[in-house]
Short mmCIF file of C-alpha atoms in Angstrom, two decimals:
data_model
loop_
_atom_site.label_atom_id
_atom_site.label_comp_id
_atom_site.label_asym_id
_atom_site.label_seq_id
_atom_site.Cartn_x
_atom_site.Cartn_y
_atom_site.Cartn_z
CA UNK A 1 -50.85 29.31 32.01
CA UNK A 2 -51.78 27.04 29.58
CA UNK A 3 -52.79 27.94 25.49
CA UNK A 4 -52.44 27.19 22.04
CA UNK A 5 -49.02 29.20 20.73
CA UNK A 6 -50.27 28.32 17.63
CA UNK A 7 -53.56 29.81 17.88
CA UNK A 8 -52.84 32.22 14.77
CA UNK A 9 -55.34 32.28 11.36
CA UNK A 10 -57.07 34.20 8.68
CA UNK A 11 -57.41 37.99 10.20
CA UNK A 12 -56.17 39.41 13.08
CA UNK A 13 -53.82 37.73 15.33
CA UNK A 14 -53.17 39.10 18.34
CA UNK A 15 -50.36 38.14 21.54
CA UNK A 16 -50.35 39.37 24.57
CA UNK A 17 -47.15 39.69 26.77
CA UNK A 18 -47.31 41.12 31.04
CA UNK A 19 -44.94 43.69 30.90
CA UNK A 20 -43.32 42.73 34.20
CA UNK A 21 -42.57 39.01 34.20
CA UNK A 22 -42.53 38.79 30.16
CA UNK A 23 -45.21 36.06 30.70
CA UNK A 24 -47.24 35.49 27.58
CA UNK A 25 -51.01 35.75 28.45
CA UNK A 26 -52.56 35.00 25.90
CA UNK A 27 -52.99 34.33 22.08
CA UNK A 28 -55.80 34.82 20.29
CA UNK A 29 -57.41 35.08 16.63
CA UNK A 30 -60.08 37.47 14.98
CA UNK A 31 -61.28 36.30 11.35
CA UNK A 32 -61.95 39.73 10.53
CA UNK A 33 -62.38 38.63 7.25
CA UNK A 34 -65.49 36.62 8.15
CA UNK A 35 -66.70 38.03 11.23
CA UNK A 36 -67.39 41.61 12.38
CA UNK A 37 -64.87 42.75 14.32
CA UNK A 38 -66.79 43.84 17.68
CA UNK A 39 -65.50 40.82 19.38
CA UNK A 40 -61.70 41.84 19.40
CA UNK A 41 -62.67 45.65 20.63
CA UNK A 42 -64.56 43.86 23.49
CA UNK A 43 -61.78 41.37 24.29
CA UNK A 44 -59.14 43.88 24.19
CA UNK A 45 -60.92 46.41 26.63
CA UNK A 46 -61.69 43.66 28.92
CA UNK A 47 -58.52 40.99 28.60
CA UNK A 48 -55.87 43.32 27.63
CA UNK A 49 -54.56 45.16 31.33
CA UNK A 50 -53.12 49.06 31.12
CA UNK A 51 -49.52 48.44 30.79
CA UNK A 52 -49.60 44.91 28.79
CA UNK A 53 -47.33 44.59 25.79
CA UNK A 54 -49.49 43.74 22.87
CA UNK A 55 -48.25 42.49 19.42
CA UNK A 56 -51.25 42.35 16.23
CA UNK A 57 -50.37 41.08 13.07
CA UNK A 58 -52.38 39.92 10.37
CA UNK A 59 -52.77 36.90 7.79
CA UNK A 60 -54.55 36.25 4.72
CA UNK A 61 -57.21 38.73 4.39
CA UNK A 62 -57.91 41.35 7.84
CA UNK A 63 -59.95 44.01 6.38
CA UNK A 64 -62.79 42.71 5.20
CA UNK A 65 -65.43 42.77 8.26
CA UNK A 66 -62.74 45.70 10.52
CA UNK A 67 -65.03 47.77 11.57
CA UNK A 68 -64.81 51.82 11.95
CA UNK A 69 -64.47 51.15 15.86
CA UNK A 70 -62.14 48.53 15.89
CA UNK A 71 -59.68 51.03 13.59
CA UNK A 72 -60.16 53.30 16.28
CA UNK A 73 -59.58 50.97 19.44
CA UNK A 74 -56.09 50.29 17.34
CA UNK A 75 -55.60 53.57 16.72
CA UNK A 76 -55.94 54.23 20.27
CA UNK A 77 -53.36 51.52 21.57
CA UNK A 78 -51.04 53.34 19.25
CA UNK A 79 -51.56 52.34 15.99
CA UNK A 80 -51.00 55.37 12.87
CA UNK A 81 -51.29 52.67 9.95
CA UNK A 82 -54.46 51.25 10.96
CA UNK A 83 -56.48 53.22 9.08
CA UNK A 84 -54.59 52.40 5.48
CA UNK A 85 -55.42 48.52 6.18
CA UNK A 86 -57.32 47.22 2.97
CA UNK A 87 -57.63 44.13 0.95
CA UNK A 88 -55.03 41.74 1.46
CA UNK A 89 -52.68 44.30 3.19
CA UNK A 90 -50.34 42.77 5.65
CA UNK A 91 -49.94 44.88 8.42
CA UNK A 92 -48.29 44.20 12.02
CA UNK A 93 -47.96 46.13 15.35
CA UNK A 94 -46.62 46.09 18.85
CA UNK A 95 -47.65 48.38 21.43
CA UNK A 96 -48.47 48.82 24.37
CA UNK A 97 -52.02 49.51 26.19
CA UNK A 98 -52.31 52.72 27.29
CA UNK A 99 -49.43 54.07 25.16
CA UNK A 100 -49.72 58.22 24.62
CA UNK A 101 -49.08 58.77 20.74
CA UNK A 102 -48.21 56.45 17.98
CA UNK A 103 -46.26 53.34 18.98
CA UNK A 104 -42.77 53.07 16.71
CA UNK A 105 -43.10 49.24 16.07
CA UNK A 106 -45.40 49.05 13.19
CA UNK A 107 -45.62 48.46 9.58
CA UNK A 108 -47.97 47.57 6.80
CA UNK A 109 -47.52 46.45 2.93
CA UNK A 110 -49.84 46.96 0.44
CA UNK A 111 -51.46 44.38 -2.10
CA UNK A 112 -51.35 45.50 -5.76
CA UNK A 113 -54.15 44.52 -8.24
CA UNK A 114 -55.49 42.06 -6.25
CA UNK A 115 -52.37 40.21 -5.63
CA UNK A 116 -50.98 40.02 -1.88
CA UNK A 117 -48.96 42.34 -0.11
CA UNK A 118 -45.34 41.50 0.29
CA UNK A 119 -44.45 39.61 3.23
CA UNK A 120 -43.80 40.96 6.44
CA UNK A 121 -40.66 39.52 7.81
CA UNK A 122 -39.51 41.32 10.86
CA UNK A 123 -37.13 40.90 13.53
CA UNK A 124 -37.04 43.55 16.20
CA UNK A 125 -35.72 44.30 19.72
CA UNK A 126 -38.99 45.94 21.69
CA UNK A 127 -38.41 46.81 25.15
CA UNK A 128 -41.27 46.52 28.06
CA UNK A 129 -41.87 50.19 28.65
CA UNK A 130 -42.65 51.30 24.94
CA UNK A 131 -42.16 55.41 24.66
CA UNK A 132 -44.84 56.37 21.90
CA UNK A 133 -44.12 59.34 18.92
CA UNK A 134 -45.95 62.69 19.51
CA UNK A 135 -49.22 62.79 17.37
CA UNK A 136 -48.82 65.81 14.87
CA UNK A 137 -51.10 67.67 13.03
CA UNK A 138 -50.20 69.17 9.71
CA UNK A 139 -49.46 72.81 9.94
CA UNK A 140 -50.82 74.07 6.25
CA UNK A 141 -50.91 77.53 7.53
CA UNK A 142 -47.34 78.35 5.96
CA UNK A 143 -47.91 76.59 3.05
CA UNK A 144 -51.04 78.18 2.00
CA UNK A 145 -49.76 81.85 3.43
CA UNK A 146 -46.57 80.59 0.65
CA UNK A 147 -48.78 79.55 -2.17
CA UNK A 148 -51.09 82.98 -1.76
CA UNK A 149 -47.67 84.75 -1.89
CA UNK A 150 -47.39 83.45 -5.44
CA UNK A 151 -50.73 83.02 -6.76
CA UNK A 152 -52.55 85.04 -4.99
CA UNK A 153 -54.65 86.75 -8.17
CA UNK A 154 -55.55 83.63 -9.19
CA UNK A 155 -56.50 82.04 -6.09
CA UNK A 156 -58.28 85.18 -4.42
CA UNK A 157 -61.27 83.17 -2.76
CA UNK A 158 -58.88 80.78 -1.05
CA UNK A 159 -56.07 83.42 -0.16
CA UNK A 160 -58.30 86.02 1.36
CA UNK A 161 -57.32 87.26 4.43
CA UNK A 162 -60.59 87.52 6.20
CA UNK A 163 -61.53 84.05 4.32
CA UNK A 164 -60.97 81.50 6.81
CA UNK A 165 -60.14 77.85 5.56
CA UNK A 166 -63.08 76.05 7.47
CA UNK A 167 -62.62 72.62 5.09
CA UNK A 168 -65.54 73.74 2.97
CA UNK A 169 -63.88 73.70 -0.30
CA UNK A 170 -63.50 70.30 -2.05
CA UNK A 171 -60.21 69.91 -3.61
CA UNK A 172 -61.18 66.74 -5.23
CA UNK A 173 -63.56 65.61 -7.58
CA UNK A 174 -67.44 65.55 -7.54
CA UNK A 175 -68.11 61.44 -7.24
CA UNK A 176 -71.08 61.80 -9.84
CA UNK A 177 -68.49 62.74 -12.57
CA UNK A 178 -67.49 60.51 -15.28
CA UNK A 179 -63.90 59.86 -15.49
CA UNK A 180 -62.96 61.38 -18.46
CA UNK A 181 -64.30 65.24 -16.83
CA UNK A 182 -62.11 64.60 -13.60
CA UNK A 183 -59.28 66.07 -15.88
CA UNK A 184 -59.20 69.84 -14.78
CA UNK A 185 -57.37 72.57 -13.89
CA UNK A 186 -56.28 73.53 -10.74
CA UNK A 187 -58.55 77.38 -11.63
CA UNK A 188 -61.50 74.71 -11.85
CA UNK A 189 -60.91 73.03 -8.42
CA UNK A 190 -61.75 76.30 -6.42
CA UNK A 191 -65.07 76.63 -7.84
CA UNK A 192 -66.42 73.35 -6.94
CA UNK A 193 -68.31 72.81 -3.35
CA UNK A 194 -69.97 69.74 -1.99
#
């Protein structure tokens, strides 16, 4: 097979490797910085075979045109950083399609007041079969039955019993306040709602 190695640019780069001969397939780029990023979640559900080693890493700017999907595609093939990919983040992954969990080859920098991200310089050993880590939830049942323990006068709407947490409290600010009134108190947090 025949290609450009050197195929790499601004967005998302992306190599392909068959898992049984260690043949590189392919190498392609996706300015996701200047094009939506529909084309790469088509390409990889049709190009990229169950089994295939893949490798993504970015350059320049990524984030810009990513779309929702895409995230999820890479989230998907493994990815648990995806998600925290902004402006001018460098971010790289290998995984493998059809992977079960989050793939242990991946890492991301961020940028800082609109400078770049550090560099990613990396030098790793994958092997061919890659053995994903288990997706886990956060447990806050035991922390919030341990915070009720100690607060629980203060806190009773959150710490009753019979109250269960269904995500309808907003622990964060209202997006219409100015900054100065997003100082509070945690006592003030409980009696906001969206």
């Amino acid at each position: 097979m025949s290609f450009n190695r050197t195929a790499g640019g601004r967005g998302i780069n992306v190599a392909v490797i068959e898992s049984t001969t260690y043949t590189i397939m392919d190498v392609k780029n996706f300015d996701t910085y200047e094009y939506n990023s529909s084309n790469l979640d088509e390409w990889l559900d049709h190009m990229v075979k169950v089994g295939d080693v893949v490798i993504f890493f970015t350059f320049d700017e990524a984030s810009k045109k990513l779309t929702k999907n895409t995230r999820n595609v890479l989230y998907n093939m493994g990815s648990g950083k995806i998600q925290d990919l902004w402006y001018r983040c460098q971010w790289f992954m290998v995984t493998q399609k059809g992977i079960q969990g989050i793939t242990p080859y991946e890492k991301i920098t961020y940028s800082h007041k609109n400078n770049w991200a550090d560099v990613l310089d990396e030098k790793l050993c994958v092997p061919f079969q890659i053995t994903g880590n288990p997706i886990v939830s956060d447990d806050l049942s035991n922390q919030q039955l341990s915070f009720c323990n100690a607060t629980f006068d203060e806190y009773t709407e959150y710490c009753n019993e019979s109250n269960e947490h269904t995500g309808s409290f907003n622990y964060g600010y209202m997006r219409s306040e100015s900054r100065e009134s997003q100082r509070t108190t945690p006592s003030r947090l409980l009696d906001r709602t969206e």
